[in-house]
Every structure is written in C-alpha cells, then in structure tokens.
PDB file of C-alpha atoms in Angstrom:
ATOM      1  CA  UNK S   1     164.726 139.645  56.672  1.00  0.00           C
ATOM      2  CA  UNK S   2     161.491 139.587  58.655  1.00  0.00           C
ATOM      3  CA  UNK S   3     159.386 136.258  58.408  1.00  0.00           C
ATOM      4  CA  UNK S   4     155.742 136.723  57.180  1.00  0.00           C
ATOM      5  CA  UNK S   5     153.856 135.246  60.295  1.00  0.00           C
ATOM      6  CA  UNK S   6     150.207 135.911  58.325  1.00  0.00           C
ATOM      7  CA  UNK S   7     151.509 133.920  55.135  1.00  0.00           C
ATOM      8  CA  UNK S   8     152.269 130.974  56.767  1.00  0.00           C
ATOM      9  CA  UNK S   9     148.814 131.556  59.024  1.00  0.00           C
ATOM     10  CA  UNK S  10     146.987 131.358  55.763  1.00  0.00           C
ATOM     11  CA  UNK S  11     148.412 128.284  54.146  1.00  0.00           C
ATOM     12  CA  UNK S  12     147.979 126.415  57.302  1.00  0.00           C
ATOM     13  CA  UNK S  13     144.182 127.163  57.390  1.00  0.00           C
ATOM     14  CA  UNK S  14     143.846 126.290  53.820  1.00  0.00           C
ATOM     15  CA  UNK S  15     145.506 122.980  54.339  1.00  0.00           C
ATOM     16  CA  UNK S  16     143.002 122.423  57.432  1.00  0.00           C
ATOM     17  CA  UNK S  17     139.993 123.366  55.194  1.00  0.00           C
ATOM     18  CA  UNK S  18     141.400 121.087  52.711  1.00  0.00           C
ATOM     19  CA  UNK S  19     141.558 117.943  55.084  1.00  0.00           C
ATOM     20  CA  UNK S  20     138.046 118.591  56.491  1.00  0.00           C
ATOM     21  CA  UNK S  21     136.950 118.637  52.912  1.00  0.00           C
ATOM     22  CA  UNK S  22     138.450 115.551  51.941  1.00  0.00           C
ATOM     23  CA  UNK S  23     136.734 114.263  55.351  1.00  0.00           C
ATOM     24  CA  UNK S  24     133.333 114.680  54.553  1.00  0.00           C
ATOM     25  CA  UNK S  25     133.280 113.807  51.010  1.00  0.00           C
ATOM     26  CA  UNK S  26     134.801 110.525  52.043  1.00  0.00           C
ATOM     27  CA  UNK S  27     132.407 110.074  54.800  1.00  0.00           C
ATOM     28  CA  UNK S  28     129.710 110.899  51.607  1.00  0.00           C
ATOM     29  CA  UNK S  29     130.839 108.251  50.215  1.00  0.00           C
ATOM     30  CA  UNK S  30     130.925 105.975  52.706  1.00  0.00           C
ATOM     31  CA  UNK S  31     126.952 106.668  53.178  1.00  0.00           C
ATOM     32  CA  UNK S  32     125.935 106.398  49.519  1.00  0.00           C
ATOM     33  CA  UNK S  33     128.162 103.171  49.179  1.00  0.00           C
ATOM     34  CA  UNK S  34     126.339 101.479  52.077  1.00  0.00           C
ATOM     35  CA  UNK S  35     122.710 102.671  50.909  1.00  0.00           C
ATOM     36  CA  UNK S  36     123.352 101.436  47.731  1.00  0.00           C
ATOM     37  CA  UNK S  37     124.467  97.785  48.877  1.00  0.00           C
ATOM     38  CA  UNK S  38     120.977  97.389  50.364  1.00  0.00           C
ATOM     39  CA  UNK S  39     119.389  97.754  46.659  1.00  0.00           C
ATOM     40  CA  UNK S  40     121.342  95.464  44.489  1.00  0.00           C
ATOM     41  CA  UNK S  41     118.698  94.297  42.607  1.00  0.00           C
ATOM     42  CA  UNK S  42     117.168  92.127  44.879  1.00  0.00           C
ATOM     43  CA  UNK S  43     113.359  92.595  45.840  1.00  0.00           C
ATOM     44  CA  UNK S  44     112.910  93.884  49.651  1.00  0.00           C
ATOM     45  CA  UNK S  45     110.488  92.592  51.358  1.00  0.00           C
ATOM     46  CA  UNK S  46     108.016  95.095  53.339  1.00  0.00           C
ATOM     47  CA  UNK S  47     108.432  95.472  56.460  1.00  0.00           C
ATOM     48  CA  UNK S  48     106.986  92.432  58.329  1.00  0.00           C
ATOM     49  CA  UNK S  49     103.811  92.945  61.200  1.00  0.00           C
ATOM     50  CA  UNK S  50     102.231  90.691  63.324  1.00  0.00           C
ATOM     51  CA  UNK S  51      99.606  88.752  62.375  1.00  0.00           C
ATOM     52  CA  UNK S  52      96.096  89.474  63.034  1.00  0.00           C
ATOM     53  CA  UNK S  53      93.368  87.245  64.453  1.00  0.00           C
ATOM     54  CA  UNK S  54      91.241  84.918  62.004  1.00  0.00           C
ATOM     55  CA  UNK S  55      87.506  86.103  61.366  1.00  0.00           C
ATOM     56  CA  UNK S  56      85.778  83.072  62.141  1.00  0.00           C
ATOM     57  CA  UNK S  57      86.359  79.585  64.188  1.00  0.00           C
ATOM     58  CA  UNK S  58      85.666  77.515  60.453  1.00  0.00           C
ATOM     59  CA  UNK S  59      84.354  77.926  57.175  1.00  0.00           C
ATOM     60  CA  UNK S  60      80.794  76.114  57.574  1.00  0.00           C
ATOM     61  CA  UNK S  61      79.215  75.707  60.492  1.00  0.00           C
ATOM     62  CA  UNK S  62      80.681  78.997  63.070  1.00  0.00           C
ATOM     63  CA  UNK S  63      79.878  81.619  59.854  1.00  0.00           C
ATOM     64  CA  UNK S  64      75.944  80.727  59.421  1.00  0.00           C
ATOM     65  CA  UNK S  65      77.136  82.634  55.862  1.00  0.00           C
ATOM     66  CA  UNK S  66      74.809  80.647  52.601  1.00  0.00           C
ATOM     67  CA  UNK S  67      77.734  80.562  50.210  1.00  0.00           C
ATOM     68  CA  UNK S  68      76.197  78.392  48.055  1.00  0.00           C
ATOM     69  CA  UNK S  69      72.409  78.628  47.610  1.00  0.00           C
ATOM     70  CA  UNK S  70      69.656  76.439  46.294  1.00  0.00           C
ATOM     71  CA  UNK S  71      68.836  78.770  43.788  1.00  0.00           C
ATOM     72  CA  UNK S  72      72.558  78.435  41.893  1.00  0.00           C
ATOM     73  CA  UNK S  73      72.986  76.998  38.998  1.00  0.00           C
ATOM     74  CA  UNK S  74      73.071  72.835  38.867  1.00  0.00           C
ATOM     75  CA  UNK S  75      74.395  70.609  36.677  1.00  0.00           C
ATOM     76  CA  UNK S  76      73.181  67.287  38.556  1.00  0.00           C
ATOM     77  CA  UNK S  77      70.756  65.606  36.078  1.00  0.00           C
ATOM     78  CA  UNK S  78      69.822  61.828  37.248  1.00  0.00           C
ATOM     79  CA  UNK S  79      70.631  58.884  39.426  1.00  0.00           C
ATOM     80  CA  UNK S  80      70.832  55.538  38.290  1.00  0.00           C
ATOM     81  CA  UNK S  81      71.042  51.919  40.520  1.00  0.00           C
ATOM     82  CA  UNK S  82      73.767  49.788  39.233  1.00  0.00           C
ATOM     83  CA  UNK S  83      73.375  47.125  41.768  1.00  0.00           C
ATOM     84  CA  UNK S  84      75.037  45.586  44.709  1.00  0.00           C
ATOM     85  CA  UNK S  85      79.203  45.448  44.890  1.00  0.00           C
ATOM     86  CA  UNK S  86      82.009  44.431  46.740  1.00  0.00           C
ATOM     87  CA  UNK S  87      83.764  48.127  47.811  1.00  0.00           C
ATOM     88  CA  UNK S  88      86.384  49.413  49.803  1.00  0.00           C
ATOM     89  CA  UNK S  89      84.736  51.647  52.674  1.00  0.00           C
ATOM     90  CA  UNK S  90      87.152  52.877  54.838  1.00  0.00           C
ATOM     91  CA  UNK S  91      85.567  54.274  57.888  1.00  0.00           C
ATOM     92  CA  UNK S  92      87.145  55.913  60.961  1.00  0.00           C
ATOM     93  CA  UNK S  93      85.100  54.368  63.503  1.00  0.00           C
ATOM     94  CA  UNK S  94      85.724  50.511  62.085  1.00  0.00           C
ATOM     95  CA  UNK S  95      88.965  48.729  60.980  1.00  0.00           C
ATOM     96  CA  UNK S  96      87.154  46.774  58.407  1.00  0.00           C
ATOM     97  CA  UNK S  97      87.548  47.887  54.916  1.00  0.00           C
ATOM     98  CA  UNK S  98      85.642  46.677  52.673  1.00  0.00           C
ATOM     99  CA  UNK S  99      81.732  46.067  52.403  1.00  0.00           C
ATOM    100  CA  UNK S 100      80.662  42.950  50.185  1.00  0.00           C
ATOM    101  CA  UNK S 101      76.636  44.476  49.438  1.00  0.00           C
ATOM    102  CA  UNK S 102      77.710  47.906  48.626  1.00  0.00           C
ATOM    103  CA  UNK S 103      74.889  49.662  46.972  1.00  0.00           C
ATOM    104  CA  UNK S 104      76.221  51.909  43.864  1.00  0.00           C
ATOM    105  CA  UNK S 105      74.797  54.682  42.279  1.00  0.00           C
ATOM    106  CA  UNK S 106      75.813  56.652  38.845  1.00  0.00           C
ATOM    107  CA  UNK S 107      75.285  60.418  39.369  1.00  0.00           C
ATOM    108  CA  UNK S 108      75.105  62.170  35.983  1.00  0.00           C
ATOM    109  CA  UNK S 109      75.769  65.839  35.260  1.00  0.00           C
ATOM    110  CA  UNK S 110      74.805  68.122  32.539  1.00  0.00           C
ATOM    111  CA  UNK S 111      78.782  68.587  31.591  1.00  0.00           C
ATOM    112  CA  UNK S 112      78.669  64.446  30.886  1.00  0.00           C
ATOM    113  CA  UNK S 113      80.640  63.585  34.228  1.00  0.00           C
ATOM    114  CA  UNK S 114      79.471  60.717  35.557  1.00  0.00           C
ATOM    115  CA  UNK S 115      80.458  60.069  40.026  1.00  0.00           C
ATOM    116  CA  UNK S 116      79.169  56.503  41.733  1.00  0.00           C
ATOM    117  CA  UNK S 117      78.475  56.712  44.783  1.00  0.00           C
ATOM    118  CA  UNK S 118      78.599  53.999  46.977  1.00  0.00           C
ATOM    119  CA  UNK S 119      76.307  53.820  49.806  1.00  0.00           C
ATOM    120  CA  UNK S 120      77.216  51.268  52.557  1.00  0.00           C
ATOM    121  CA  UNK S 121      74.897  48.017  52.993  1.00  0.00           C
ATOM    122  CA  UNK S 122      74.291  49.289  56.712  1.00  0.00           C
ATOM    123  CA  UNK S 123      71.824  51.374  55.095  1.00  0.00           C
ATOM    124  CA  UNK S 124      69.644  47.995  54.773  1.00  0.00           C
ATOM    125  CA  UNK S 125      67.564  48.677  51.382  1.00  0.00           C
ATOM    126  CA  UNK S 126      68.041  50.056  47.835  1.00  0.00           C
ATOM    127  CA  UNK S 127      65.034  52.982  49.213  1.00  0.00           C
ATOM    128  CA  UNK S 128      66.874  54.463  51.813  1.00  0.00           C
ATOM    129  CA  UNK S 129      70.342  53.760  49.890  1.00  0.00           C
ATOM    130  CA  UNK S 130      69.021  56.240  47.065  1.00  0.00           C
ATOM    131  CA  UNK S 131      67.092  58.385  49.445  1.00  0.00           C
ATOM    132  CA  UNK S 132      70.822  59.303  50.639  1.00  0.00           C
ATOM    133  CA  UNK S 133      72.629  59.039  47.679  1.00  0.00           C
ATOM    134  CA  UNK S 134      70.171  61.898  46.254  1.00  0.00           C
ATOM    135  CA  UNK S 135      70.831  64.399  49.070  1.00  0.00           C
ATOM    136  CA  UNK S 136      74.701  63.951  48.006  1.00  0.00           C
ATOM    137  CA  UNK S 137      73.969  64.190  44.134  1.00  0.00           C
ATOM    138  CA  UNK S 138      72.630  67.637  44.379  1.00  0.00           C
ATOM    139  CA  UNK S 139      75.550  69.733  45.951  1.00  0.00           C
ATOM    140  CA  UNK S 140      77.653  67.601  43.781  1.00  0.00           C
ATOM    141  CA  UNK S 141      75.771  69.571  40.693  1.00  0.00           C
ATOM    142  CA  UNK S 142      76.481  72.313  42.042  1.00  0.00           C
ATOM    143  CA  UNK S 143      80.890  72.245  42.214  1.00  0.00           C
ATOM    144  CA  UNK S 144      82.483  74.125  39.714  1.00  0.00           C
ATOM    145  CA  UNK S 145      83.236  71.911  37.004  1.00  0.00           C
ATOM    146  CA  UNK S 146      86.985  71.978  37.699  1.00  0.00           C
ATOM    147  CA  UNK S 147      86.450  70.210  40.904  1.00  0.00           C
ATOM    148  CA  UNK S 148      83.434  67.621  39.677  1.00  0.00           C
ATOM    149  CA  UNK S 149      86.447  66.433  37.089  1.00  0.00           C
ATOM    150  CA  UNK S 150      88.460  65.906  40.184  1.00  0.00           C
ATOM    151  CA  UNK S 151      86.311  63.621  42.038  1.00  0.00           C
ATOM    152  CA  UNK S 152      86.258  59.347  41.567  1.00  0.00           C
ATOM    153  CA  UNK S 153      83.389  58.544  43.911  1.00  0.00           C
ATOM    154  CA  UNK S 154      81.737  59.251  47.196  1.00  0.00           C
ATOM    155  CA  UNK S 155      81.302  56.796  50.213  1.00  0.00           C
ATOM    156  CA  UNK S 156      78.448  57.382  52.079  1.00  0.00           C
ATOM    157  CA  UNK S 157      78.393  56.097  55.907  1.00  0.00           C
ATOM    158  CA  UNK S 158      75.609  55.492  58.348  1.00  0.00           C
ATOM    159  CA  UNK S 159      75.413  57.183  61.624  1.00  0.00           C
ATOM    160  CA  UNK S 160      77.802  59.701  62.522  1.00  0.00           C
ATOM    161  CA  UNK S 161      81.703  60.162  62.039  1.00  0.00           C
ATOM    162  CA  UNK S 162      83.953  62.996  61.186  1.00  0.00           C
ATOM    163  CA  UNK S 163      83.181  63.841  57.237  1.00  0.00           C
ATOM    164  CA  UNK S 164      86.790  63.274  55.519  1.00  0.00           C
ATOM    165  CA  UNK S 165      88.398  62.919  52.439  1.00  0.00           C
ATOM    166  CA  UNK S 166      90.837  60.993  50.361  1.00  0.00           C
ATOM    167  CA  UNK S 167      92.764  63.410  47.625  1.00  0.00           C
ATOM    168  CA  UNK S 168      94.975  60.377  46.244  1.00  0.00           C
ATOM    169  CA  UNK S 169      91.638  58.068  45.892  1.00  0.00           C
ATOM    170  CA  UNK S 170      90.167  61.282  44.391  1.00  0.00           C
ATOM    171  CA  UNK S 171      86.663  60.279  47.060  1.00  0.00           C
ATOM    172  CA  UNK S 172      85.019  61.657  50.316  1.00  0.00           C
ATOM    173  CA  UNK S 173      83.826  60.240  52.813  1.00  0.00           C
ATOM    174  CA  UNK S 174      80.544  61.403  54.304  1.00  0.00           C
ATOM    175  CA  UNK S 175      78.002  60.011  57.399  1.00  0.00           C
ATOM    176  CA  UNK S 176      74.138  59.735  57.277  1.00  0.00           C
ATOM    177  CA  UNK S 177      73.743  61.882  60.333  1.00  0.00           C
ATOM    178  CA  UNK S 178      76.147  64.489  59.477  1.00  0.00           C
ATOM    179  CA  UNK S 179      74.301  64.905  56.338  1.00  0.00           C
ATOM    180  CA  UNK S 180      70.690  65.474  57.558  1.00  0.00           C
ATOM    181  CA  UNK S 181      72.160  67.858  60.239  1.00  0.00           C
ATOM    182  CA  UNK S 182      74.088  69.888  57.489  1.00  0.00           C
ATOM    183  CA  UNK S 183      70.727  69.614  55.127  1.00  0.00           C
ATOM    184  CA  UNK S 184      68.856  71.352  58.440  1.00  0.00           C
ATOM    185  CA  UNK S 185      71.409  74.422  58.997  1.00  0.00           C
ATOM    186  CA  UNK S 186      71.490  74.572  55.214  1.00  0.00           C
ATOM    187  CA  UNK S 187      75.745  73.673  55.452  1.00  0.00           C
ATOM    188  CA  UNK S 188      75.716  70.164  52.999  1.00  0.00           C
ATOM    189  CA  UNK S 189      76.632  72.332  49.766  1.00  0.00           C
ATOM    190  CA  UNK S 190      79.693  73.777  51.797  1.00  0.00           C
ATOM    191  CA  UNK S 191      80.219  70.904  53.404  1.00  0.00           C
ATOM    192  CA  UNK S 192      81.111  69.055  49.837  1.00  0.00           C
ATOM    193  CA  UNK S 193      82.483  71.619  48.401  1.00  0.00           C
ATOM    194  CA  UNK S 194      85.050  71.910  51.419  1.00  0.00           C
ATOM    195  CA  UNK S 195      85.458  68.288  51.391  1.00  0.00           C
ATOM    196  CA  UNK S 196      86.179  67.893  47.191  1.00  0.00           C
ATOM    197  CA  UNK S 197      88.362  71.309  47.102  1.00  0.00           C
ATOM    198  CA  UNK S 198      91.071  68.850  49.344  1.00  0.00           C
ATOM    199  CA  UNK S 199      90.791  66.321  46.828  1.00  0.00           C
ATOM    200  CA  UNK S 200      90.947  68.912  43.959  1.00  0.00           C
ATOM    201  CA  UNK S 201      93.743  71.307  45.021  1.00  0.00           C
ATOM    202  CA  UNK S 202      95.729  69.362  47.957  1.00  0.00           C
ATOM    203  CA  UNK S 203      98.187  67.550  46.098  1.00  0.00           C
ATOM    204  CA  UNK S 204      99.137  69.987  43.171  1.00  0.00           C
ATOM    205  CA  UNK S 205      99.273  73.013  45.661  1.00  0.00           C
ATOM    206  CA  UNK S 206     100.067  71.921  49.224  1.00  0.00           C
ATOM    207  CA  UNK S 207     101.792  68.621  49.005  1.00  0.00           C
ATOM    208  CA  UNK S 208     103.414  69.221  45.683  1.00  0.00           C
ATOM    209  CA  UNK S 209     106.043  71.849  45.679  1.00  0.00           C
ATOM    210  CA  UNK S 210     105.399  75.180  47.514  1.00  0.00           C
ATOM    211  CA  UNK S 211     102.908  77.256  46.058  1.00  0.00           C
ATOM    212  CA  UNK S 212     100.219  77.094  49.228  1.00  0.00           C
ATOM    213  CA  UNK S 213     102.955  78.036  51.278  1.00  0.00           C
ATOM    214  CA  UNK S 214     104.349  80.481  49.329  1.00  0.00           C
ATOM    215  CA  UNK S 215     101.110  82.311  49.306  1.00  0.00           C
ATOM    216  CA  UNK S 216     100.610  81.984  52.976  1.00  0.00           C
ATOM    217  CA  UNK S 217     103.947  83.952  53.480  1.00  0.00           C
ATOM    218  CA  UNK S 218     103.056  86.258  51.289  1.00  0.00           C
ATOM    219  CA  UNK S 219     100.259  86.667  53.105  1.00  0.00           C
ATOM    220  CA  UNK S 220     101.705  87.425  56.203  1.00  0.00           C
ATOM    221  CA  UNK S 221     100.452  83.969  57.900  1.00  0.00           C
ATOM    222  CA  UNK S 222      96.662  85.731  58.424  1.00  0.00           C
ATOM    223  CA  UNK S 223      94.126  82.693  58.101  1.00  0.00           C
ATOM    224  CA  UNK S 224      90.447  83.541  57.696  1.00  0.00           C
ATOM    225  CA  UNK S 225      89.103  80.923  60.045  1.00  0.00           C
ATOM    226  CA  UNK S 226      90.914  79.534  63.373  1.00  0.00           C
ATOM    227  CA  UNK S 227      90.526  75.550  61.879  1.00  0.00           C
ATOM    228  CA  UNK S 228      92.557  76.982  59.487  1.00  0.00           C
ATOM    229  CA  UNK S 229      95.385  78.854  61.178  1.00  0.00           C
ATOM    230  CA  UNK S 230      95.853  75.394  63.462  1.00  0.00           C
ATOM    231  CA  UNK S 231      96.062  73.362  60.536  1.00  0.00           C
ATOM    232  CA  UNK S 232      97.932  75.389  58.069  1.00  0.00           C
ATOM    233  CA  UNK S 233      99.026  72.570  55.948  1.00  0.00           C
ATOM    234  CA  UNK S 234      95.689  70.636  55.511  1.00  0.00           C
ATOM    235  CA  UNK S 235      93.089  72.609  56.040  1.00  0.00           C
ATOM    236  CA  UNK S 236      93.935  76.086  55.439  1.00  0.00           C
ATOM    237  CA  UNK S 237      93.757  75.950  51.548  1.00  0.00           C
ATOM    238  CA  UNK S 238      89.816  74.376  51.763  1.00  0.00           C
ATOM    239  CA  UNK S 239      89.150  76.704  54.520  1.00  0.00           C
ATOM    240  CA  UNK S 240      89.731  79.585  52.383  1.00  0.00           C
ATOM    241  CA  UNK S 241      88.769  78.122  48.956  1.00  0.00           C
ATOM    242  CA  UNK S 242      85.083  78.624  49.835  1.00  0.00           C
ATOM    243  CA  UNK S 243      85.637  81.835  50.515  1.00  0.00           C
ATOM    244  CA  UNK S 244      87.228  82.818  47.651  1.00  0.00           C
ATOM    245  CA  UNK S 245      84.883  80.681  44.868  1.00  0.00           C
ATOM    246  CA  UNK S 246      81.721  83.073  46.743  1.00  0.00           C
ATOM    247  CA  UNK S 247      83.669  85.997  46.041  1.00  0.00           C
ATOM    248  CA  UNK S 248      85.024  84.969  42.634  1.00  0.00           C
ATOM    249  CA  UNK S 249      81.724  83.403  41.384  1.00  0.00           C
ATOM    250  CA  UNK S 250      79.286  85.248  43.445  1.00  0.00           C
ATOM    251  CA  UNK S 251      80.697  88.802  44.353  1.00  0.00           C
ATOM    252  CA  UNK S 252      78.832  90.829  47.003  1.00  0.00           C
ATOM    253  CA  UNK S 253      77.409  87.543  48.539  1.00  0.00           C
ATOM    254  CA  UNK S 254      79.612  88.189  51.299  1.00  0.00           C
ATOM    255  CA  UNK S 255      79.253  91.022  53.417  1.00  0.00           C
ATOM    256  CA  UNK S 256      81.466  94.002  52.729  1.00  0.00           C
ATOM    257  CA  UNK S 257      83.458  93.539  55.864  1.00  0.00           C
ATOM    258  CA  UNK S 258      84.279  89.606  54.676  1.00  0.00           C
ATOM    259  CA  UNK S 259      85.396  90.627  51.528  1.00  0.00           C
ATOM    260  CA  UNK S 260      87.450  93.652  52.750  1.00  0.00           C
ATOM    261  CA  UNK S 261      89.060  91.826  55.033  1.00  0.00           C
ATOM    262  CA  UNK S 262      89.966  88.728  52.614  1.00  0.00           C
ATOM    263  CA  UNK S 263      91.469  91.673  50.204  1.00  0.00           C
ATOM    264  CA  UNK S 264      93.385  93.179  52.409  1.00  0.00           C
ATOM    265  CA  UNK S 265      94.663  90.474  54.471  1.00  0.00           C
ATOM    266  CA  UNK S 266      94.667  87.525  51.963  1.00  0.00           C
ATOM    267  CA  UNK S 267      95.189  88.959  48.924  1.00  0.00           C
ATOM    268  CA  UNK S 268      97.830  86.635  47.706  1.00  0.00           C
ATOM    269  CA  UNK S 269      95.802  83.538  47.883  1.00  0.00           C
ATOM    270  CA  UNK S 270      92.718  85.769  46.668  1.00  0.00           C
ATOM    271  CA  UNK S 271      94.868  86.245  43.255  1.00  0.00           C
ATOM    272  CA  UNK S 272      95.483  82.724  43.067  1.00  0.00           C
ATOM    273  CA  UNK S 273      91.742  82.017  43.134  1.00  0.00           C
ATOM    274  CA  UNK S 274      91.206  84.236  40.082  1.00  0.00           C
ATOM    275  CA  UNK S 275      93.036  82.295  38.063  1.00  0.00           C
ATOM    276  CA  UNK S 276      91.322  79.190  39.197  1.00  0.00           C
ATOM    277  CA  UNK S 277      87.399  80.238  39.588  1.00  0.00           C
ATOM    278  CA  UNK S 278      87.478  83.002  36.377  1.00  0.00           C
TER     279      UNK S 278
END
C-alpha cells in the first residue's frame, strides 16, 4: 500500500497553524492582563513636569499691584484710649518682654469686633500713641471678617524691625517705620492682611494636618512669588492668600496674565480659596 505523503503534509501544517494560534492569543492575553493591572481602581496621577519659575520675588512690595484699595469697603468705626498697662511686647531687636506703660487702644468695627492695640511706651505720649494706632485701625477694617475674628491684638513697635506675627497669640507685630514706609508705597493694607492671614489660616492648614501641603502637590510645587517657594511651609500659604482674596473678592483687579497664570498653575489652592473668600 502506498503512504499518502500530502495527508500527513496537511495535518502537520494544521497542527503548526494551531500552535501559532494558541501563541498569539496567549501573548493577547498577556498584554490585556498587564494593561489592566495598571487601572485597578486607583486614581493615576498625570504625568508629572517640572516646575516653573514664580511670577514675582513677594507678594507686597516687588508686585507694586493695589490689591486692596482705599476705596473698598471698611468696617473700622472708632478708637477708644483705655489707658496705660503692663503688656507683653515681644520684639526682635530686644530680649525684654514686657513694657510696664503700654498705651492700649479698643478698635471697633461695624461687625461688633472689638481688637486693642497696644502701642509701646517708646512712643512717649498718648498723641503720637493714637496717631499710630489709627494708621493700623484702618486696614484692620478692611480684612474679611473671617480673619478680623481671628485676630487678639496688635503690638505696635517704634523704629524699624522685621513686621511678624504670632498665630498661637492670635497678634502681629508691626514697627513705626515700617508702617509710614508701607503708608507711602500704598503696601500697609497688604502688609496686614499678609501678616493676619498667618495668624488666621497657619495653624488649621499648615501646621495642623496636611491640607497646605496637599494642595501644594497638587499643584505641582509652582509658588507665585520666590519668598514663597523658599519658605514653603510658612510663608507660602500668606504669600498666595492675597492673591487669591483679590481674585475671589475683587475679580479682574489683577491683570489677565496674574490671574491666568494663578489658574493654570495654582489652581488647587485657588479652589481652596473659594470656599474660604465666597
């Protein structure tokens, strides 16, 4: 009997055909299996970029930007002596604390908050005590009342020093010379709001938890200002506070390149503004 050499031919390509078949829908497998491990349900992040350079060196004084004018609204209403005290005064240039002749003053607003502020004896009489503690009452009228709530008292310092201030004593700290200079390039409303958003929003946000933090991230570490983006955990939130309230409160005060840039490169801590400032 002859042997069927195109038979056996036949079966042997089949069985090749076969195996390549069951090759590639394994390797199909494989693929899908190991796409679908990367999306179990978990969020993916976006791809990450560099950061990009901050628009300004700080908030205040490098912008020359009027975020808060004189003609906004302002809830300061009158200043009242209450006399002479012993207070604690800490200043940066002194190691003593307290000042036994402190003159205090009651600054009343229109939302029934009531701030002293104590203005150091240095300042020699009541006259030019008040004179001072007037040029602080002002921008004081004109915080959001979130952040008026916030705030104990102010200490007011002759001479010059580094404005500061104290979130846990719920009180800034502000010098004579710094003021009049801010009052001249039209920077003392910033200059307290900057100054009372620490004590408002440092310890719930930065030190508390990590919801500042968070945001930066989020934000892809871009800080508006260079004071900022050095100081990310104490002065990056105050930094960019201002910016936000002018845009919350006051929209198209900025410029549109300001605000474009804050949208698209902070729009995280933008958001978390909103909720603040509406």
């Amino acid at each position: 009997m002859k042997y069927n050499n195109t038979l056996g031919t036949n079966f042997n390509n089949d069985r090749f055909s076969l195996k390549k078949l069951i090759l590639v829908i394994t390797m199909a497998c494989i693929i899908f299996m190991s796409c679908g491990n990367k999306n179990d349900g978990s969020v993916t992040k976006p791809e990450s970029k560099s950061s990009i350079a901050p628009l300004f060196n700080n908030s205040i004084v490098s912008t020359k930007i009027d975020f808060i004018k004189s003609s906004d609204p302002d809830a300061f209403l009158n200043l009242s002596y209450k006399g002479q005290e012993k207070k604690e005064m800490p200043d940066s240039r002194s190691n003593q604390l307290f000042d036994q002749n402190t003159y205090v003053f009651e600054a009343i607003f229109t939302d029934n908050i009531k701030i002293e502020i104590w203005v150091h004896s240095s300042f020699a009489s009541t006259s030019v005590a008040q004179q001072y503690a007037s040029k602080v009452a002002g921008p004081l009228g004109k915080l959001p009342n979130l952040m008026r709530t916030k705030i104990n008292h102010i200490v007011l310092l002759k001479g010059d020093g580094t404005n500061s201030s104290e979130d846990e004593g719920g009180f800034i700290i502000l010098y004579s010379d710094k003021i009049d200079t801010r009052i001249v390039n039209n920077d003392l409303e910033e200059t307290v709001f900057h100054e009372s958003a620490h004590v408002s929003f440092d310890i719930p946000y930065v030190k508390s938890g990590n919801t500042w933090k968070q945001l930066q991230t989020n934000d892809n570490n871009n800080f508006i200002t260079v004071y900022a983006k050095n100081n990310p955990n104490r002065e990056d939130l105050a930094e960019f506070a201002l910016f936000a309230y002018t845009m919350i409160v006051h929209p198209n005060r900025l410029s549109s390149e300001i605000e474009d840039w804050v949208e698209t490169n902070n729009p995280n801590r933008l958001a978390f503004f909103k909720t603040i400032f509406k």
